[in-house]
Amino acid sequence: MNDSPGWATPGSSPSDSGQGAEGADGTRPPAGPAQPTGDPKWSAEQPPPGQWSSPGAPQAPDAAPAPTTPPASAQPRQQPAGSEAAGWGSYGDQRSAQQGSQYAGQYGYPGGPGGSGAHWGKPAAAKPGVIPLRPLGVGEVLDGAVATMRGHWRSVLPITLVVATVVQVFSLITQKYALSEFTIDSQPTTMDDALETVSGTLLASSADLFIQLVGSIIATAMLTMIFSRAVLGNASSIGSAWRDARPQLPRLLGLTLILMVGAILLIGVLVLPGVLLGSFGLGFLGIFAALGLVVWLWTALSLSSPALMLEKSTVAKALARSWKLVRGSWWRVFGITALTQLITAFLSGIIVFPLTALGLALFGGDMDALADGTGQAGWGFLILNAIGIVIALTVTMPMQSGVTVLLYVDQRIRREALDLELARAAGLENYGTAAGTTAPPATPGG
């Protein structure tokens, strides 16, 4: 049975009803010439092979005459050897949420069970929104995120601009009036003064981090709703995105805190033995093992945020859903996520570095001020640096959120045939069925 809950769950499938591509007794209709007469399982008269036979397959002498051969452009594409699917256009009737591996092989995407895709490629697919309704390549995931930013900028950019501005204003005030007051003097000081300085710095930094966390959660929640609608070609307003995201915000906050606290505890547990024993080698080994485990777990649970928002589930169910969707595709999800981080980091550097250098040149003072850090405490430098960070976050935040949402959709398409439900939601009633062998023409996204 299909256990995919919540948002855009695939509809009833052959495996749910007990019958699909196979008959009620578990047998499959013939995939070639008609069965010999006298077989009690089949009628003496069989229709022509039609789409069940591979194009160009020879027919038995006693089979019914085949219909007139259509033009080459209208003929169905021949199946790759070894595929169990009946035809390229009828896969929707013959797979369920449990047949994702066959679906991946049928499409023959690189690395899939069906082959490298070098000979068969990807079939035509409808594109009601920013992505085609089929398994996506790396470029299509990235392009879908950029296309949503470009086509729905009136909703996307104001959200990230407001959030980034509020966060940076609070961060600027914290750096100017709080962190600058808690500096450790180079002159000898008492233990009480050092502890007061460290505790004050941690308190101010924690408040700054909390504001950034809340801002990123609000932006991520609203952007998730906008990207999910963009997949279907539907526009979203800021108000509608907020109304859809608001009920799940407390759970998303809890999910984010669980992931952060879990990562900190994991690092602490593995590094602490080396610290207590004073062993540099053991401490280094603990750090190395902790970072590897954190990256592995973080990738395995990276789709929990869109699962929580779009399926309206609990925190525990969202974590379990992400674990299930990423399982078997860890390296792919990790690679796309890491590539996205590299791209956004490069863009951020291009935007922030010139403004930071300009702030140092204009307001950094002399070399002594740069050396002791007082040059970075002036209003001019802080404001220019904050402007650069605001611009960078406005551009990169939606790209990161969009890639995560599209990875979630892509994994559900590969494993649960979500494209069929998305096509029905977009108004393509016969998409992927025997009646709709040819995919409808793509429409512009957004």
Coordinates of C-alpha atoms in Angstrom, one line a residue:
M1 CA 0.0 0.0 0.0
N2 CA 1.0 3.6 -0.5
D3 CA 2.3 5.1 2.7
S4 CA 3.2 8.5 1.3
P5 CA 1.2 11.0 3.5
G6 CA 0.1 14.5 3.1
W7 CA 0.8 16.9 0.2
A8 CA 0.2 15.7 -3.3
T9 CA 0.1 12.1 -2.4
P10 CA -0.1 9.9 -5.5
G11 CA -3.6 8.7 -6.1
S12 CA -4.8 5.1 -6.3
S13 CA -2.4 2.9 -8.1
P14 CA -2.6 -0.6 -9.5
S15 CA -0.9 -2.0 -6.4
D16 CA -3.4 -0.3 -4.1
S17 CA -6.4 -1.8 -5.9
G18 CA -5.0 -5.3 -6.2
Q19 CA -4.9 -5.1 -10.0
G20 CA -2.8 -3.2 -12.4
A21 CA -0.8 -4.2 -15.3
E22 CA -1.4 -7.8 -14.2
G23 CA -4.6 -9.6 -14.2
A24 CA -6.7 -10.6 -11.2
D25 CA -4.9 -14.0 -11.0
G26 CA -1.5 -12.5 -11.0
T27 CA -0.7 -13.1 -14.7
R28 CA 0.3 -10.4 -17.2
P29 CA -1.3 -10.0 -20.6
P30 CA 0.8 -11.2 -23.5
A31 CA 3.5 -8.8 -24.7
G32 CA 3.7 -10.0 -28.2
P33 CA 1.9 -12.4 -30.5
A34 CA -1.5 -13.8 -29.5
Q35 CA -1.5 -16.9 -27.2
P36 CA -2.2 -20.2 -28.9
T37 CA -5.9 -21.2 -28.9
G38 CA -7.0 -23.7 -26.4
D39 CA -5.3 -22.0 -23.5
P40 CA -8.0 -21.8 -20.7
K41 CA -6.4 -18.5 -19.5
W42 CA -6.9 -16.5 -22.7
S43 CA -9.6 -16.1 -25.3
A44 CA -9.2 -17.9 -28.6
E45 CA -9.3 -14.5 -30.4
Q46 CA -6.8 -11.9 -29.3
P47 CA -6.5 -8.3 -30.4
P48 CA -3.4 -7.2 -32.3
P49 CA -0.3 -6.7 -30.2
G50 CA -0.6 -2.9 -30.4
Q51 CA 1.5 -1.1 -27.8
W52 CA 2.2 -4.4 -25.9
S53 CA 4.7 -5.5 -28.5
S54 CA 8.0 -3.8 -29.1
P55 CA 8.0 -1.8 -32.3
G56 CA 9.1 -3.8 -35.2
A57 CA 8.7 -7.2 -33.5
P58 CA 7.7 -10.0 -35.8
Q59 CA 4.2 -11.3 -35.5
A60 CA 3.0 -14.9 -35.5
P61 CA 1.4 -16.2 -38.7
D62 CA -2.0 -16.8 -37.1
A63 CA -2.1 -13.4 -35.4
A64 CA -4.7 -10.8 -36.5
P65 CA -3.4 -8.3 -39.1
A66 CA -1.8 -5.3 -37.5
P67 CA -3.3 -1.9 -38.2
T68 CA -1.7 0.4 -40.7
T69 CA 1.7 1.6 -39.6
P70 CA 1.5 5.2 -38.4
P71 CA 4.2 7.7 -39.4
A72 CA 7.6 7.4 -37.7
S73 CA 6.9 10.5 -35.6
A74 CA 3.8 8.9 -34.1
Q75 CA 5.3 5.5 -33.3
P76 CA 6.0 4.7 -29.7
R77 CA 9.7 4.6 -28.7
Q78 CA 11.1 1.1 -28.5
Q79 CA 11.8 -0.1 -25.0
P80 CA 15.3 -0.8 -23.8
A81 CA 16.2 -4.5 -23.5
G82 CA 15.2 -6.0 -20.1
S83 CA 12.6 -3.4 -19.2
E84 CA 9.3 -4.7 -17.9
A85 CA 7.3 -1.7 -18.7
A86 CA 4.7 -2.0 -21.5
G87 CA 5.6 1.2 -23.3
W88 CA 7.0 4.7 -22.9
G89 CA 3.6 6.2 -22.9
S90 CA 1.7 3.8 -20.6
Y91 CA 4.0 3.7 -17.6
G92 CA 1.4 5.5 -15.5
D93 CA -1.0 2.5 -15.5
Q94 CA 1.6 0.0 -14.5
R95 CA 3.5 1.4 -11.6
S96 CA 2.7 2.5 -8.1
A97 CA 4.5 4.1 -5.2
Q98 CA 6.4 0.8 -4.7
Q99 CA 7.7 0.7 -8.3
G100 CA 10.1 3.7 -8.2
S101 CA 13.1 1.6 -9.2
Q102 CA 11.4 0.4 -12.3
Y103 CA 10.4 4.0 -13.1
A104 CA 14.0 5.1 -12.7
G105 CA 15.2 2.3 -14.9
Q106 CA 12.5 3.1 -17.5
Y107 CA 13.8 6.6 -17.8
G108 CA 17.4 5.5 -17.9
Y109 CA 18.7 8.5 -16.1
P110 CA 22.5 8.5 -15.4
G111 CA 23.2 6.1 -12.6
G112 CA 19.7 4.5 -12.6
P113 CA 19.0 0.8 -12.7
G114 CA 17.9 1.0 -16.3
G115 CA 21.2 2.1 -17.6
S116 CA 23.2 5.2 -18.3
G117 CA 20.6 6.8 -20.5
A118 CA 23.1 7.3 -23.3
H119 CA 20.9 5.5 -25.8
W120 CA 17.4 6.1 -24.6
G121 CA 17.6 9.5 -22.9
K122 CA 14.6 11.1 -21.2
P123 CA 11.2 11.0 -22.8
A124 CA 9.2 14.1 -23.5
A125 CA 7.3 15.3 -20.4
A126 CA 4.8 18.0 -19.7
K127 CA 6.1 21.1 -18.0
P128 CA 3.3 23.1 -16.5
G129 CA 5.7 25.0 -14.2
V130 CA 9.4 25.4 -13.6
I131 CA 10.4 21.7 -14.0
P132 CA 9.3 18.9 -16.3
L133 CA 7.2 16.2 -14.7
R134 CA 9.8 13.4 -14.7
P135 CA 13.0 12.6 -12.9
L136 CA 15.3 15.6 -12.9
G137 CA 18.9 16.1 -13.8
V138 CA 21.3 18.2 -11.8
G139 CA 21.0 21.1 -14.2
E140 CA 17.2 20.9 -14.2
V141 CA 17.1 21.2 -10.4
L142 CA 19.4 24.2 -10.4
D143 CA 17.6 25.7 -13.4
G144 CA 14.2 25.2 -11.7
A145 CA 15.3 27.2 -8.6
V146 CA 16.7 30.0 -10.8
A147 CA 13.5 30.0 -13.0
T148 CA 11.3 30.4 -10.0
M149 CA 13.4 33.3 -8.7
R150 CA 13.2 34.9 -12.1
G151 CA 9.5 34.2 -12.8
H152 CA 8.1 34.8 -9.3
W153 CA 10.5 37.5 -8.1
R154 CA 7.6 39.7 -6.9
S155 CA 7.0 37.1 -4.2
V156 CA 10.4 35.6 -3.7
L157 CA 12.7 38.6 -3.5
P158 CA 10.6 40.8 -1.1
I159 CA 10.5 37.9 1.5
T160 CA 14.3 37.4 1.5
L161 CA 15.0 41.1 1.3
V162 CA 12.9 41.9 4.4
V163 CA 14.2 38.9 6.4
A164 CA 17.8 39.6 5.5
T165 CA 17.4 43.3 6.3
V166 CA 15.8 42.7 9.7
V167 CA 18.5 40.1 10.6
Q168 CA 21.4 42.3 9.6
V169 CA 20.1 45.4 11.4
F170 CA 19.9 43.4 14.6
S171 CA 23.3 41.9 13.9
L172 CA 24.8 45.4 13.2
I173 CA 23.4 46.8 16.5
T174 CA 24.8 43.7 18.4
Q175 CA 28.2 44.1 16.9
K176 CA 28.3 47.9 17.6
Y177 CA 26.9 48.0 21.1
A178 CA 27.2 44.5 22.6
L179 CA 30.2 42.6 21.2
S180 CA 32.5 45.6 21.1
E181 CA 32.0 46.0 24.9
F182 CA 33.1 42.5 25.6
T183 CA 36.7 42.5 24.5
I184 CA 39.5 40.6 26.2
D185 CA 42.3 43.0 27.1
S186 CA 45.8 42.1 26.2
Q187 CA 46.9 43.2 29.7
P188 CA 46.7 40.7 32.6
T189 CA 43.2 40.4 34.0
T190 CA 41.4 38.6 36.8
M191 CA 39.5 35.3 36.3
D192 CA 36.3 37.0 37.1
D193 CA 36.8 39.7 34.4
A194 CA 37.6 37.0 31.8
L195 CA 34.6 35.0 32.7
E196 CA 32.3 38.1 32.5
T197 CA 33.7 38.9 29.1
V198 CA 33.3 35.4 27.8
S199 CA 29.7 35.1 29.2
G200 CA 28.7 38.5 27.8
T201 CA 30.1 37.6 24.4
L202 CA 28.3 34.3 24.3
L203 CA 25.0 35.9 25.4
A204 CA 25.2 38.6 22.7
S205 CA 26.2 36.0 20.1
S206 CA 23.3 33.7 21.1
A207 CA 20.8 36.5 20.8
D208 CA 22.2 37.4 17.3
L209 CA 22.1 33.7 16.3
F210 CA 18.5 33.3 17.5
I211 CA 17.3 36.2 15.4
Q212 CA 19.1 34.8 12.4
L213 CA 17.5 31.4 13.1
V214 CA 14.0 32.8 13.3
G215 CA 14.5 34.8 10.2
S216 CA 15.8 31.9 8.1
I217 CA 12.9 29.7 9.3
I218 CA 10.3 32.2 8.3
A219 CA 11.9 32.7 4.9
T220 CA 12.4 29.0 4.3
A221 CA 8.8 28.2 5.2
M222 CA 7.3 30.8 2.9
L223 CA 9.7 30.0 0.0
T224 CA 8.8 26.4 0.3
M225 CA 5.2 27.2 -0.4
I226 CA 6.1 29.4 -3.3
F227 CA 8.3 26.8 -4.9
S228 CA 5.7 24.0 -4.5
R229 CA 3.2 26.1 -6.4
A230 CA 5.7 27.1 -9.0
V231 CA 6.1 23.4 -9.9
L232 CA 2.5 23.4 -11.1
G233 CA 2.8 26.8 -12.8
N234 CA 0.8 28.6 -10.2
A235 CA 1.8 32.0 -8.9
S236 CA 1.8 32.8 -5.1
S237 CA 1.4 36.1 -3.3
I238 CA 3.3 36.9 -0.1
G239 CA 0.1 36.8 1.8
S240 CA -1.0 33.3 0.6
A241 CA 2.5 32.0 1.2
W242 CA 2.4 33.3 4.8
R243 CA -1.1 31.8 5.4
D244 CA 0.0 28.4 4.1
A245 CA 3.3 28.4 6.1
R246 CA 2.2 29.9 9.4
P247 CA 0.6 26.8 11.0
Q248 CA 3.8 24.8 10.5
L249 CA 6.2 27.4 11.8
P250 CA 6.5 26.2 15.4
R251 CA 7.2 22.6 14.2
L252 CA 9.8 23.9 11.7
L253 CA 11.5 25.8 14.5
G254 CA 11.5 22.6 16.6
L255 CA 12.9 20.6 13.7
T256 CA 15.7 23.1 13.1
L257 CA 16.6 23.2 16.8
I258 CA 16.7 19.4 17.0
L259 CA 19.1 19.2 14.0
M260 CA 21.3 21.9 15.4
V261 CA 21.4 20.6 19.0
G262 CA 21.9 17.1 17.7
A263 CA 24.9 18.1 15.7
I264 CA 26.5 20.0 18.6
L265 CA 25.9 17.1 21.0
L266 CA 27.4 14.6 18.5
I267 CA 30.5 16.7 18.0
G268 CA 30.8 17.1 21.8
V269 CA 30.5 13.4 22.6
L270 CA 33.1 12.4 20.1
V271 CA 35.6 15.2 20.8
L272 CA 35.3 15.2 24.6
P273 CA 37.3 12.0 25.3
G274 CA 40.4 13.5 23.6
V275 CA 40.0 16.8 25.5
L276 CA 39.7 15.0 28.9
L277 CA 42.6 12.7 28.2
G278 CA 44.7 15.5 26.8
S279 CA 45.4 13.4 23.7
F280 CA 45.9 15.5 20.5
G281 CA 45.6 12.4 18.3
L282 CA 42.4 11.2 19.9
G283 CA 40.9 14.6 19.8
F284 CA 41.8 15.0 16.1
L285 CA 40.2 11.6 15.4
G286 CA 37.1 12.6 17.3
I287 CA 36.8 15.8 15.3
F288 CA 37.2 13.9 12.0
A289 CA 34.7 11.3 12.9
A290 CA 32.2 13.9 14.2
L291 CA 32.3 16.0 11.1
G292 CA 31.8 12.9 8.9
L293 CA 28.8 11.8 10.9
V294 CA 27.3 15.2 11.0
V295 CA 27.6 15.6 7.2
W296 CA 26.1 12.1 6.6
L297 CA 23.2 12.7 9.0
W298 CA 22.6 16.2 7.8
T299 CA 22.3 15.0 4.2
A300 CA 20.0 12.1 5.1
L301 CA 17.7 14.5 7.0
S302 CA 18.0 17.4 4.5
L303 CA 14.6 16.9 3.0
S304 CA 12.8 16.9 6.3
S305 CA 12.0 20.6 6.0
P306 CA 9.9 20.4 2.8
A307 CA 8.4 17.1 4.0
L308 CA 7.2 18.9 7.2
M309 CA 5.8 21.9 5.3
L310 CA 4.2 20.2 2.3
E311 CA 2.9 17.1 4.0
K312 CA 1.7 19.0 7.1
S313 CA 3.3 16.3 9.2
T314 CA 5.0 16.2 12.6
V315 CA 8.7 16.6 13.3
A316 CA 9.3 12.9 13.8
K317 CA 7.4 11.9 10.6
A318 CA 9.3 14.6 8.6
L319 CA 12.6 13.2 9.8
A320 CA 11.5 9.6 8.9
R321 CA 10.3 10.8 5.5
S322 CA 13.6 12.5 4.7
W323 CA 15.5 9.4 5.8
K324 CA 13.4 7.2 3.5
L325 CA 13.5 9.5 0.5
V326 CA 17.3 10.0 0.6
R327 CA 18.1 6.3 1.3
G328 CA 19.8 4.9 -1.7
S329 CA 20.4 8.3 -3.2
W330 CA 22.6 9.8 -0.5
W331 CA 25.5 10.7 -2.9
R332 CA 23.2 12.3 -5.4
V333 CA 21.5 14.5 -2.8
F334 CA 24.8 15.3 -1.1
G335 CA 26.4 16.2 -4.5
I336 CA 23.6 18.6 -5.6
T337 CA 23.4 20.2 -2.1
A338 CA 27.2 20.7 -1.9
L339 CA 27.2 22.1 -5.5
T340 CA 24.5 24.6 -4.5
Q341 CA 26.4 25.6 -1.4
L342 CA 29.6 26.2 -3.5
I343 CA 27.6 28.3 -6.0
T344 CA 25.9 30.4 -3.4
A345 CA 29.2 30.9 -1.4
F346 CA 30.9 32.1 -4.6
L347 CA 28.1 34.5 -5.4
S348 CA 28.1 35.8 -1.8
G349 CA 31.8 36.4 -2.0
I350 CA 31.5 38.3 -5.2
I351 CA 28.9 40.6 -3.6
V352 CA 30.2 41.0 -0.1
F353 CA 34.0 41.2 -0.6
P354 CA 34.0 44.5 -2.7
L355 CA 31.8 46.3 -0.1
T356 CA 33.9 44.9 2.8
A357 CA 37.1 46.1 1.1
L358 CA 35.6 49.5 0.4
G359 CA 34.5 49.8 4.0
L360 CA 38.1 49.0 5.2
A361 CA 39.6 51.4 2.8
L362 CA 37.3 54.3 3.7
F363 CA 36.6 53.7 7.4
G364 CA 39.2 51.2 8.6
G365 CA 41.7 53.8 9.8
D366 CA 45.4 53.2 9.9
M367 CA 47.3 49.9 10.1
D368 CA 47.2 49.9 13.9
A369 CA 43.4 50.1 13.8
L370 CA 43.2 47.2 11.4
A371 CA 45.6 45.2 13.6
D372 CA 43.7 45.6 16.9
G373 CA 40.2 45.3 15.3
T374 CA 39.0 48.8 16.1
G375 CA 38.8 49.7 12.4
Q376 CA 36.0 47.1 12.0
A377 CA 33.9 48.7 14.8
G378 CA 33.1 51.9 13.0
W379 CA 29.6 52.7 11.6
G380 CA 30.8 53.1 8.1
F381 CA 32.5 49.7 7.9
L382 CA 29.6 47.9 9.6
I383 CA 26.9 49.5 7.4
L384 CA 28.7 48.7 4.1
N385 CA 29.4 45.1 5.3
A386 CA 25.7 44.7 6.3
I387 CA 24.5 46.0 2.9
G388 CA 26.7 43.4 1.1
I389 CA 25.4 40.6 3.3
V390 CA 21.7 41.7 2.8
I391 CA 22.2 41.7 -1.0
A392 CA 23.9 38.3 -0.9
L393 CA 21.2 36.7 1.3
T394 CA 18.5 38.1 -0.9
V395 CA 19.9 36.3 -3.9
T396 CA 21.2 33.1 -2.4
M397 CA 18.6 32.2 0.2
P398 CA 15.8 31.4 -2.4
M399 CA 18.3 29.4 -4.4
Q400 CA 19.2 27.2 -1.5
S401 CA 15.5 26.7 -0.4
G402 CA 14.4 26.1 -4.0
V403 CA 17.0 23.4 -4.6
T404 CA 15.9 21.6 -1.4
V405 CA 12.2 21.7 -2.4
L406 CA 13.0 20.5 -5.9
L407 CA 15.1 17.7 -4.6
Y408 CA 12.2 16.6 -2.4
V409 CA 9.9 16.6 -5.4
D410 CA 12.4 14.8 -7.6
Q411 CA 12.9 12.0 -5.0
R412 CA 9.2 11.5 -4.7
I413 CA 8.8 11.4 -8.5
R414 CA 11.5 8.7 -8.7
R415 CA 10.2 6.7 -5.8
E416 CA 6.4 7.4 -5.6
A417 CA 5.3 8.5 -9.1
L418 CA 4.4 11.9 -7.8
D419 CA 4.5 13.3 -11.3
L420 CA 1.2 11.7 -12.1
E421 CA -0.5 13.4 -9.2
L422 CA 1.2 16.7 -10.0
A423 CA 0.0 16.4 -13.6
R424 CA -3.6 15.8 -12.4
A425 CA -3.2 18.8 -10.1
A426 CA -2.0 20.9 -13.1
G427 CA -5.1 19.9 -15.1
L428 CA -3.5 17.2 -17.3
E429 CA -6.1 14.5 -16.7
N430 CA -4.7 11.7 -19.0
Y431 CA -1.0 12.4 -18.5
G432 CA 0.9 9.1 -18.2
T433 CA -2.1 6.8 -19.0
A434 CA -2.7 4.6 -21.9
A435 CA -5.1 7.1 -23.3
G436 CA -2.5 9.8 -23.1
T437 CA 0.5 8.1 -24.6
T438 CA 1.9 11.3 -26.0
A439 CA 2.8 13.8 -23.3
P440 CA 1.0 17.1 -23.6
P441 CA 3.0 20.1 -24.9
A442 CA 4.9 22.0 -22.3
T443 CA 3.7 25.3 -21.2
P444 CA 5.9 28.2 -19.9
G445 CA 6.6 28.0 -16.3
G446 CA 5.4 30.6 -13.8

